[in-house]
Amino acid sequence: MNLLDKLKSLENSNSTEKVIARYILKHRADVSRMSIDQLAKSTYCSRSSIVRFAQKLGFTGFKSLKIKLVELDQILLLTDNSVDANFPFDKRDNTNEVMKKIADLSIGTIKKTLAQLEFRAVDEAANTMIKSRNIFIFARGDSQIRARSFQNRMVKLGIFIIIAEEYSDEIWVAKNIKKGDCAIFISYGSKSTIYGGIIKDLNTKNIDIIMITGNIESGLIKKNSILLTVVQDEKDNNKISTFSSQVAFDFLLNTLFSKIYLLLNINK
């Protein structure tokens, strides 16, 4: 979950946190230039409340929160949001226009996914995969194509991944996942009731779960899951293709592969 998502989630928390979160979301650019005293005055809160708020978001204090706000603004400022992820081109576009729009969409998707990714979650996911006895990936449709590509790359590192739904036997596969194994779910919307049942079963066995999704509000996400989020600009049905989601998944999986490669070589 990125910083903006965390702030939005705190809008429904206690009154003090709600006031601070709403103010930062509304005046993000101004807050990055404020002192803690100025923010406290603007939100009618104490300095200690601001510090506790920053710590709840995972920062050491207000200063580190401001640094993250600046980084986020820089990434979003350089991102082209003019291309519709669902209908990036139309029948009036010539070939050059189509190429540019697809390129802009791909670049924008990667930049926005970068803004959402938490490096600690990437580190945790990479370390979890390295120490796991067996790795199972649950993914369907276009997402399974990304999973198979990732599976192929991981062979080069001596890590062999099992596609749980290869023969439509995901329920049986899940039943045989044991402590010490790892389960990865790649699902853009994360709305599958079948996955819900599988995850519930895996949680009872204390299996490590890595959830790769664009839907941070999904009921499939559990507190003990490692969450890797991508940008969610696509609609469920009203779109030409899954351009944006698959670019985002590829970027995230390439990042995960790269981190695992580094860890394996550092430890040699």
PDB file of C-alpha atoms in Angstrom:
ATOM      1  CA  MET A   1       0.000   0.000   0.000  1.00  0.00           C
ATOM      2  CA  ASN A   2       1.512   3.363  -0.984  1.00  0.00           C
ATOM      3  CA  LEU A   3       1.464   6.538   1.092  1.00  0.00           C
ATOM      4  CA  LEU A   4      -1.639   8.023  -0.573  1.00  0.00           C
ATOM      5  CA  ASP A   5      -3.582   4.808   0.023  1.00  0.00           C
ATOM      6  CA  LYS A   6      -2.482   4.751   3.664  1.00  0.00           C
ATOM      7  CA  LEU A   7      -3.617   8.347   4.111  1.00  0.00           C
ATOM      8  CA  LYS A   8      -6.998   7.575   2.550  1.00  0.00           C
ATOM      9  CA  SER A   9      -7.431   4.563   4.830  1.00  0.00           C
ATOM     10  CA  LEU A  10      -6.902   6.805   7.870  1.00  0.00           C
ATOM     11  CA  GLU A  11      -9.793   9.053   6.825  1.00  0.00           C
ATOM     12  CA  ASN A  12     -12.058   6.594   8.647  1.00  0.00           C
ATOM     13  CA  SER A  13      -9.953   6.397  11.817  1.00  0.00           C
ATOM     14  CA  ASN A  14     -10.188   8.456  15.013  1.00  0.00           C
ATOM     15  CA  SER A  15     -10.952  12.175  14.764  1.00  0.00           C
ATOM     16  CA  THR A  16      -7.368  13.450  15.151  1.00  0.00           C
ATOM     17  CA  GLU A  17      -5.915  11.087  12.540  1.00  0.00           C
ATOM     18  CA  LYS A  18      -8.830  11.828  10.225  1.00  0.00           C
ATOM     19  CA  VAL A  19      -8.193  15.589  10.416  1.00  0.00           C
ATOM     20  CA  ILE A  20      -4.458  15.226   9.733  1.00  0.00           C
ATOM     21  CA  ALA A  21      -4.961  12.713   6.892  1.00  0.00           C
ATOM     22  CA  ARG A  22      -7.579  14.849   5.152  1.00  0.00           C
ATOM     23  CA  TYR A  23      -5.437  17.972   5.449  1.00  0.00           C
ATOM     24  CA  ILE A  24      -2.377  16.260   3.950  1.00  0.00           C
ATOM     25  CA  LEU A  25      -4.415  14.775   1.093  1.00  0.00           C
ATOM     26  CA  LYS A  26      -5.920  18.177   0.302  1.00  0.00           C
ATOM     27  CA  HIS A  27      -2.706  20.212   0.728  1.00  0.00           C
ATOM     28  CA  ARG A  28      -0.034  17.650  -0.173  1.00  0.00           C
ATOM     29  CA  ALA A  29       2.295  20.100  -1.937  1.00  0.00           C
ATOM     30  CA  ASP A  30       2.047  22.637   0.898  1.00  0.00           C
ATOM     31  CA  VAL A  31       2.643  20.062   3.633  1.00  0.00           C
ATOM     32  CA  SER A  32       5.943  18.996   2.064  1.00  0.00           C
ATOM     33  CA  ARG A  33       7.215  22.552   2.736  1.00  0.00           C
ATOM     34  CA  MET A  34       5.718  22.940   6.218  1.00  0.00           C
ATOM     35  CA  SER A  35       7.381  22.581   9.591  1.00  0.00           C
ATOM     36  CA  ILE A  36       5.769  20.330  12.166  1.00  0.00           C
ATOM     37  CA  ASP A  37       4.614  23.428  14.068  1.00  0.00           C
ATOM     38  CA  GLN A  38       2.906  24.831  10.962  1.00  0.00           C
ATOM     39  CA  LEU A  39       1.075  21.565  10.300  1.00  0.00           C
ATOM     40  CA  ALA A  40       0.046  21.305  13.943  1.00  0.00           C
ATOM     41  CA  LYS A  41      -1.356  24.835  13.814  1.00  0.00           C
ATOM     42  CA  SER A  42      -3.187  24.213  10.510  1.00  0.00           C
ATOM     43  CA  THR A  43      -4.809  21.011  11.773  1.00  0.00           C
ATOM     44  CA  TYR A  44      -5.401  22.214  15.350  1.00  0.00           C
ATOM     45  CA  CYS A  45      -3.397  19.240  16.616  1.00  0.00           C
ATOM     46  CA  SER A  46      -0.388  18.913  18.897  1.00  0.00           C
ATOM     47  CA  ARG A  47       3.172  18.208  17.736  1.00  0.00           C
ATOM     48  CA  SER A  48       3.042  14.827  19.457  1.00  0.00           C
ATOM     49  CA  SER A  49      -0.141  13.952  17.528  1.00  0.00           C
ATOM     50  CA  ILE A  50       1.661  14.697  14.249  1.00  0.00           C
ATOM     51  CA  VAL A  51       4.610  12.517  15.273  1.00  0.00           C
ATOM     52  CA  ARG A  52       2.327   9.624  16.302  1.00  0.00           C
ATOM     53  CA  PHE A  53       0.461  10.010  13.008  1.00  0.00           C
ATOM     54  CA  ALA A  54       3.712   9.758  11.012  1.00  0.00           C
ATOM     55  CA  GLN A  55       4.811   6.735  13.028  1.00  0.00           C
ATOM     56  CA  LYS A  56       1.493   4.996  12.393  1.00  0.00           C
ATOM     57  CA  LEU A  57       2.237   5.357   8.670  1.00  0.00           C
ATOM     58  CA  GLY A  58       5.587   3.635   9.190  1.00  0.00           C
ATOM     59  CA  PHE A  59       7.871   6.676   9.421  1.00  0.00           C
ATOM     60  CA  THR A  60      10.255   7.643  12.204  1.00  0.00           C
ATOM     61  CA  GLY A  61       8.758  11.120  12.363  1.00  0.00           C
ATOM     62  CA  PHE A  62       7.292  14.031  10.422  1.00  0.00           C
ATOM     63  CA  LYS A  63      10.543  14.785   8.568  1.00  0.00           C
ATOM     64  CA  SER A  64      10.739  11.340   6.956  1.00  0.00           C
ATOM     65  CA  LEU A  65       7.033  11.600   6.067  1.00  0.00           C
ATOM     66  CA  LYS A  66       7.713  14.897   4.259  1.00  0.00           C
ATOM     67  CA  ILE A  67      10.602  13.345   2.303  1.00  0.00           C
ATOM     68  CA  LYS A  68       8.288  10.573   1.089  1.00  0.00           C
ATOM     69  CA  LEU A  69       5.636  13.136   0.081  1.00  0.00           C
ATOM     70  CA  VAL A  70       8.203  14.996  -2.036  1.00  0.00           C
ATOM     71  CA  GLU A  71       9.366  11.759  -3.706  1.00  0.00           C
ATOM     72  CA  LEU A  72       5.782  10.779  -4.469  1.00  0.00           C
ATOM     73  CA  ASP A  73       4.967  14.189  -5.954  1.00  0.00           C
ATOM     74  CA  GLN A  74       8.044  14.058  -8.198  1.00  0.00           C
ATOM     75  CA  ILE A  75       7.056  10.668  -9.597  1.00  0.00           C
ATOM     76  CA  LEU A  76       3.427  11.672 -10.173  1.00  0.00           C
ATOM     77  CA  LEU A  77       4.493  14.980 -11.740  1.00  0.00           C
ATOM     78  CA  LEU A  78       6.495  13.129 -14.398  1.00  0.00           C
ATOM     79  CA  THR A  79       3.676  10.691 -15.126  1.00  0.00           C
ATOM     80  CA  ASP A  80       1.522  11.218 -18.230  1.00  0.00           C
ATOM     81  CA  ASN A  81      -2.099  10.605 -17.197  1.00  0.00           C
ATOM     82  CA  SER A  82      -3.617  11.707 -20.507  1.00  0.00           C
ATOM     83  CA  VAL A  83      -3.882   8.172 -21.942  1.00  0.00           C
ATOM     84  CA  ASP A  84      -6.957   6.166 -20.950  1.00  0.00           C
ATOM     85  CA  ALA A  85      -5.847   2.720 -19.734  1.00  0.00           C
ATOM     86  CA  ASN A  86      -9.123   1.181 -20.952  1.00  0.00           C
ATOM     87  CA  PHE A  87      -9.264   2.817 -24.394  1.00  0.00           C
ATOM     88  CA  PRO A  88      -5.761   4.186 -25.071  1.00  0.00           C
ATOM     89  CA  PHE A  89      -6.435   4.782 -28.779  1.00  0.00           C
ATOM     90  CA  ASP A  90      -9.373   5.142 -31.167  1.00  0.00           C
ATOM     91  CA  LYS A  91     -10.157   4.547 -34.834  1.00  0.00           C
ATOM     92  CA  ARG A  92      -9.033   8.054 -35.821  1.00  0.00           C
ATOM     93  CA  ASP A  93      -5.434   7.479 -34.676  1.00  0.00           C
ATOM     94  CA  ASN A  94      -2.731   6.681 -37.206  1.00  0.00           C
ATOM     95  CA  THR A  95       0.030   4.155 -36.541  1.00  0.00           C
ATOM     96  CA  ASN A  96       2.423   6.713 -35.043  1.00  0.00           C
ATOM     97  CA  GLU A  97      -0.257   7.976 -32.665  1.00  0.00           C
ATOM     98  CA  VAL A  98      -1.108   4.434 -31.560  1.00  0.00           C
ATOM     99  CA  MET A  99       2.574   3.667 -30.914  1.00  0.00           C
ATOM    100  CA  LYS A 100       3.045   6.838 -28.877  1.00  0.00           C
ATOM    101  CA  LYS A 101      -0.095   6.285 -26.814  1.00  0.00           C
ATOM    102  CA  ILE A 102       0.820   2.689 -25.974  1.00  0.00           C
ATOM    103  CA  ALA A 103       4.342   3.839 -25.063  1.00  0.00           C
ATOM    104  CA  ASP A 104       2.975   6.661 -22.876  1.00  0.00           C
ATOM    105  CA  LEU A 105       0.532   4.274 -21.199  1.00  0.00           C
ATOM    106  CA  SER A 106       3.287   1.740 -20.477  1.00  0.00           C
ATOM    107  CA  ILE A 107       5.704   4.339 -19.098  1.00  0.00           C
ATOM    108  CA  GLY A 108       2.977   5.993 -17.028  1.00  0.00           C
ATOM    109  CA  THR A 109       1.868   2.652 -15.608  1.00  0.00           C
ATOM    110  CA  ILE A 110       5.402   1.781 -14.519  1.00  0.00           C
ATOM    111  CA  LYS A 111       5.935   5.182 -12.887  1.00  0.00           C
ATOM    112  CA  LYS A 112       2.665   4.994 -10.980  1.00  0.00           C
ATOM    113  CA  THR A 113       3.380   1.429  -9.880  1.00  0.00           C
ATOM    114  CA  LEU A 114       6.808   2.570  -8.704  1.00  0.00           C
ATOM    115  CA  ALA A 115       5.096   5.247  -6.612  1.00  0.00           C
ATOM    116  CA  GLN A 116       2.877   2.585  -5.000  1.00  0.00           C
ATOM    117  CA  LEU A 117       5.501  -0.073  -4.302  1.00  0.00           C
ATOM    118  CA  GLU A 118       6.934  -0.283  -0.803  1.00  0.00           C
ATOM    119  CA  PHE A 119      10.590  -1.371  -0.936  1.00  0.00           C
ATOM    120  CA  ARG A 120      10.250  -3.148   2.418  1.00  0.00           C
ATOM    121  CA  ALA A 121       7.480  -5.323   0.982  1.00  0.00           C
ATOM    122  CA  VAL A 122       9.648  -6.176  -2.053  1.00  0.00           C
ATOM    123  CA  ASP A 123      12.528  -7.106   0.269  1.00  0.00           C
ATOM    124  CA  GLU A 124      10.244  -9.234   2.437  1.00  0.00           C
ATOM    125  CA  ALA A 125       8.737 -11.012  -0.579  1.00  0.00           C
ATOM    126  CA  ALA A 126      12.173 -11.751  -2.055  1.00  0.00           C
ATOM    127  CA  ASN A 127      13.531 -13.128   1.221  1.00  0.00           C
ATOM    128  CA  THR A 128      10.393 -15.213   1.742  1.00  0.00           C
ATOM    129  CA  MET A 129      10.746 -16.793  -1.695  1.00  0.00           C
ATOM    130  CA  ILE A 130      14.428 -17.578  -1.180  1.00  0.00           C
ATOM    131  CA  LYS A 131      13.817 -19.398   2.109  1.00  0.00           C
ATOM    132  CA  SER A 132      10.720 -21.279   0.886  1.00  0.00           C
ATOM    133  CA  ARG A 133      10.924 -24.982   0.157  1.00  0.00           C
ATOM    134  CA  ASN A 134       8.326 -24.809  -2.626  1.00  0.00           C
ATOM    135  CA  ILE A 135       6.776 -21.776  -4.349  1.00  0.00           C
ATOM    136  CA  PHE A 136       3.257 -21.929  -5.790  1.00  0.00           C
ATOM    137  CA  ILE A 137       1.716 -19.224  -7.977  1.00  0.00           C
ATOM    138  CA  PHE A 138      -2.041 -18.812  -8.350  1.00  0.00           C
ATOM    139  CA  ALA A 139      -2.919 -16.750 -11.440  1.00  0.00           C
ATOM    140  CA  ARG A 140      -5.490 -16.869 -14.237  1.00  0.00           C
ATOM    141  CA  GLY A 141      -5.861 -15.578 -17.784  1.00  0.00           C
ATOM    142  CA  ASP A 142      -3.401 -12.875 -18.818  1.00  0.00           C
ATOM    143  CA  SER A 143      -1.950 -12.804 -15.313  1.00  0.00           C
ATOM    144  CA  GLN A 144      -0.974 -16.462 -15.646  1.00  0.00           C
ATOM    145  CA  ILE A 145       1.011 -15.570 -18.771  1.00  0.00           C
ATOM    146  CA  ARG A 146       2.990 -13.094 -16.666  1.00  0.00           C
ATOM    147  CA  ALA A 147       3.379 -15.790 -14.007  1.00  0.00           C
ATOM    148  CA  ARG A 148       4.770 -18.274 -16.539  1.00  0.00           C
ATOM    149  CA  SER A 149       7.267 -15.714 -17.783  1.00  0.00           C
ATOM    150  CA  PHE A 150       8.375 -15.135 -14.189  1.00  0.00           C
ATOM    151  CA  GLN A 151       8.546 -18.896 -13.649  1.00  0.00           C
ATOM    152  CA  ASN A 152      10.872 -19.207 -16.647  1.00  0.00           C
ATOM    153  CA  ARG A 153      13.176 -16.428 -15.432  1.00  0.00           C
ATOM    154  CA  MET A 154      13.404 -17.905 -11.943  1.00  0.00           C
ATOM    155  CA  VAL A 155      14.711 -21.207 -13.363  1.00  0.00           C
ATOM    156  CA  LYS A 156      17.864 -19.284 -14.292  1.00  0.00           C
ATOM    157  CA  LEU A 157      18.378 -18.642 -10.577  1.00  0.00           C
ATOM    158  CA  GLY A 158      17.830 -22.281  -9.684  1.00  0.00           C
ATOM    159  CA  ILE A 159      14.389 -21.576  -8.223  1.00  0.00           C
ATOM    160  CA  PHE A 160      11.564 -23.712  -9.587  1.00  0.00           C
ATOM    161  CA  ILE A 161       8.022 -22.380  -9.288  1.00  0.00           C
ATOM    162  CA  ILE A 162       4.824 -24.418  -9.560  1.00  0.00           C
ATOM    163  CA  ILE A 163       1.837 -22.902 -11.394  1.00  0.00           C
ATOM    164  CA  ALA A 164      -0.972 -24.072  -9.130  1.00  0.00           C
ATOM    165  CA  GLU A 165      -3.695 -23.802 -11.780  1.00  0.00           C
ATOM    166  CA  GLU A 166      -1.817 -25.420 -14.636  1.00  0.00           C
ATOM    167  CA  TYR A 167      -4.255 -28.344 -14.826  1.00  0.00           C
ATOM    168  CA  SER A 168      -7.202 -26.627 -13.101  1.00  0.00           C
ATOM    169  CA  ASP A 169      -6.359 -28.504  -9.908  1.00  0.00           C
ATOM    170  CA  GLU A 170      -5.783 -25.458  -7.714  1.00  0.00           C
ATOM    171  CA  ILE A 171      -7.939 -26.803  -4.868  1.00  0.00           C
ATOM    172  CA  TRP A 172      -5.972 -30.053  -4.664  1.00  0.00           C
ATOM    173  CA  VAL A 173      -2.673 -28.230  -5.035  1.00  0.00           C
ATOM    174  CA  ALA A 174      -3.602 -25.863  -2.194  1.00  0.00           C
ATOM    175  CA  LYS A 175      -4.493 -28.803   0.059  1.00  0.00           C
ATOM    176  CA  ASN A 176      -0.942 -30.119  -0.349  1.00  0.00           C
ATOM    177  CA  ILE A 177       0.883 -26.847   0.360  1.00  0.00           C
ATOM    178  CA  LYS A 178       2.725 -27.272   3.640  1.00  0.00           C
ATOM    179  CA  LYS A 179       4.467 -25.164   6.257  1.00  0.00           C
ATOM    180  CA  GLY A 180       7.733 -23.911   4.752  1.00  0.00           C
ATOM    181  CA  ASP A 181       6.137 -23.384   1.332  1.00  0.00           C
ATOM    182  CA  CYS A 182       5.089 -20.045  -0.135  1.00  0.00           C
ATOM    183  CA  ALA A 183       1.946 -19.127  -2.104  1.00  0.00           C
ATOM    184  CA  ILE A 184       1.851 -16.167  -4.491  1.00  0.00           C
ATOM    185  CA  PHE A 185      -1.464 -14.800  -5.781  1.00  0.00           C
ATOM    186  CA  ILE A 186      -1.410 -12.577  -8.875  1.00  0.00           C
ATOM    187  CA  SER A 187      -4.851 -11.039  -9.322  1.00  0.00           C
ATOM    188  CA  TYR A 188      -5.639  -7.526 -10.543  1.00  0.00           C
ATOM    189  CA  GLY A 189      -9.071  -7.262  -8.939  1.00  0.00           C
ATOM    190  CA  SER A 190      -8.625  -9.954  -6.262  1.00  0.00           C
ATOM    191  CA  LYS A 191     -12.333 -10.797  -6.147  1.00  0.00           C
ATOM    192  CA  SER A 192     -12.213 -14.572  -6.645  1.00  0.00           C
ATOM    193  CA  THR A 193     -14.306 -16.511  -4.137  1.00  0.00           C
ATOM    194  CA  ILE A 194     -12.243 -19.617  -4.919  1.00  0.00           C
ATOM    195  CA  TYR A 195      -9.072 -17.751  -3.965  1.00  0.00           C
ATOM    196  CA  GLY A 196     -10.834 -16.623  -0.800  1.00  0.00           C
ATOM    197  CA  GLY A 197     -11.374 -20.223   0.267  1.00  0.00           C
ATOM    198  CA  ILE A 198      -7.822 -21.209  -0.640  1.00  0.00           C
ATOM    199  CA  ILE A 199      -6.296 -18.295   1.286  1.00  0.00           C
ATOM    200  CA  LYS A 200      -8.431 -19.105   4.330  1.00  0.00           C
ATOM    201  CA  ASP A 201      -7.157 -22.684   4.234  1.00  0.00           C
ATOM    202  CA  LEU A 202      -3.539 -21.561   3.794  1.00  0.00           C
ATOM    203  CA  ASN A 203      -3.832 -19.172   6.738  1.00  0.00           C
ATOM    204  CA  THR A 204      -4.901 -22.007   9.035  1.00  0.00           C
ATOM    205  CA  LYS A 205      -1.632 -23.754   8.095  1.00  0.00           C
ATOM    206  CA  ASN A 206       0.442 -20.571   8.606  1.00  0.00           C
ATOM    207  CA  ILE A 207       1.623 -20.569   4.988  1.00  0.00           C
ATOM    208  CA  ASP A 208       3.540 -17.488   3.785  1.00  0.00           C
ATOM    209  CA  ILE A 209       1.348 -15.604   1.289  1.00  0.00           C
ATOM    210  CA  ILE A 210       2.425 -12.931  -1.184  1.00  0.00           C
ATOM    211  CA  MET A 211      -0.489 -11.003  -2.697  1.00  0.00           C
ATOM    212  CA  ILE A 212       0.144  -9.098  -5.951  1.00  0.00           C
ATOM    213  CA  THR A 213      -2.904  -6.992  -6.771  1.00  0.00           C
ATOM    214  CA  GLY A 214      -4.284  -3.655  -7.857  1.00  0.00           C
ATOM    215  CA  ASN A 215      -7.186  -3.770  -5.412  1.00  0.00           C
ATOM    216  CA  ILE A 216      -6.000  -2.719  -1.953  1.00  0.00           C
ATOM    217  CA  GLU A 217      -9.551  -3.017  -0.582  1.00  0.00           C
ATOM    218  CA  SER A 218      -9.900  -6.683  -1.518  1.00  0.00           C
ATOM    219  CA  GLY A 219     -11.236  -8.987   1.158  1.00  0.00           C
ATOM    220  CA  LEU A 220      -8.602 -11.522   0.085  1.00  0.00           C
ATOM    221  CA  ILE A 221      -5.847  -9.436   1.655  1.00  0.00           C
ATOM    222  CA  LYS A 222      -5.053 -10.669   5.143  1.00  0.00           C
ATOM    223  CA  LYS A 223      -2.985  -8.935   7.813  1.00  0.00           C
ATOM    224  CA  ASN A 224      -0.205 -11.504   7.623  1.00  0.00           C
ATOM    225  CA  SER A 225       0.059 -11.354   3.807  1.00  0.00           C
ATOM    226  CA  ILE A 226       2.950  -9.619   2.065  1.00  0.00           C
ATOM    227  CA  LEU A 227       1.183  -7.043  -0.106  1.00  0.00           C
ATOM    228  CA  LEU A 228       2.630  -5.803  -3.415  1.00  0.00           C
ATOM    229  CA  THR A 229       0.271  -3.337  -5.094  1.00  0.00           C
ATOM    230  CA  VAL A 230       0.175  -2.135  -8.689  1.00  0.00           C
ATOM    231  CA  VAL A 231      -1.725   0.789 -10.146  1.00  0.00           C
ATOM    232  CA  GLN A 232      -5.404   0.037 -10.832  1.00  0.00           C
ATOM    233  CA  ASP A 233      -6.550   2.163 -13.781  1.00  0.00           C
ATOM    234  CA  GLU A 234      -8.458  -0.523 -15.686  1.00  0.00           C
ATOM    235  CA  LYS A 235     -12.150  -1.315 -15.437  1.00  0.00           C
ATOM    236  CA  ASP A 236     -13.265  -4.908 -15.010  1.00  0.00           C
ATOM    237  CA  ASN A 237     -15.030  -5.310 -18.344  1.00  0.00           C
ATOM    238  CA  ASN A 238     -15.191  -2.048 -20.298  1.00  0.00           C
ATOM    239  CA  LYS A 239     -11.755  -2.011 -21.969  1.00  0.00           C
ATOM    240  CA  ILE A 240      -9.936  -3.007 -25.159  1.00  0.00           C
ATOM    241  CA  SER A 241      -7.343  -5.157 -23.427  1.00  0.00           C
ATOM    242  CA  THR A 242      -5.324  -5.567 -20.231  1.00  0.00           C
ATOM    243  CA  PHE A 243      -2.519  -3.256 -21.393  1.00  0.00           C
ATOM    244  CA  SER A 244      -1.858  -1.420 -18.134  1.00  0.00           C
ATOM    245  CA  SER A 245      -2.320  -4.254 -15.641  1.00  0.00           C
ATOM    246  CA  GLN A 246       0.042  -6.606 -17.452  1.00  0.00           C
ATOM    247  CA  VAL A 247       2.738  -3.931 -17.840  1.00  0.00           C
ATOM    248  CA  ALA A 248       2.423  -3.298 -14.100  1.00  0.00           C
ATOM    249  CA  PHE A 249       2.673  -6.997 -13.230  1.00  0.00           C
ATOM    250  CA  ASP A 250       5.691  -7.436 -15.519  1.00  0.00           C
ATOM    251  CA  PHE A 251       7.453  -4.484 -13.906  1.00  0.00           C
ATOM    252  CA  LEU A 252       6.756  -5.768 -10.406  1.00  0.00           C
ATOM    253  CA  LEU A 253       7.829  -9.338 -11.188  1.00  0.00           C
ATOM    254  CA  ASN A 254      10.991  -8.095 -12.937  1.00  0.00           C
ATOM    255  CA  THR A 255      11.766  -6.055  -9.830  1.00  0.00           C
ATOM    256  CA  LEU A 256      11.205  -9.088  -7.614  1.00  0.00           C
ATOM    257  CA  PHE A 257      13.426 -11.250  -9.842  1.00  0.00           C
ATOM    258  CA  SER A 258      16.178  -8.609  -9.746  1.00  0.00           C
ATOM    259  CA  LYS A 259      16.073  -8.381  -5.944  1.00  0.00           C
ATOM    260  CA  ILE A 260      16.254 -12.171  -5.599  1.00  0.00           C
ATOM    261  CA  TYR A 261      19.182 -12.266  -8.040  1.00  0.00           C
ATOM    262  CA  LEU A 262      21.057  -9.700  -5.940  1.00  0.00           C
ATOM    263  CA  LEU A 263      20.351 -11.509  -2.672  1.00  0.00           C
ATOM    264  CA  LEU A 264      21.517 -14.856  -4.033  1.00  0.00           C
ATOM    265  CA  ASN A 265      24.732 -13.375  -5.421  1.00  0.00           C
ATOM    266  CA  ILE A 266      25.452 -11.295  -2.320  1.00  0.00           C
ATOM    267  CA  ASN A 267      25.169 -14.402  -0.161  1.00  0.00           C
ATOM    268  CA  LYS A 268      27.636 -16.425  -2.257  1.00  0.00           C
TER     269      LYS A 268
END
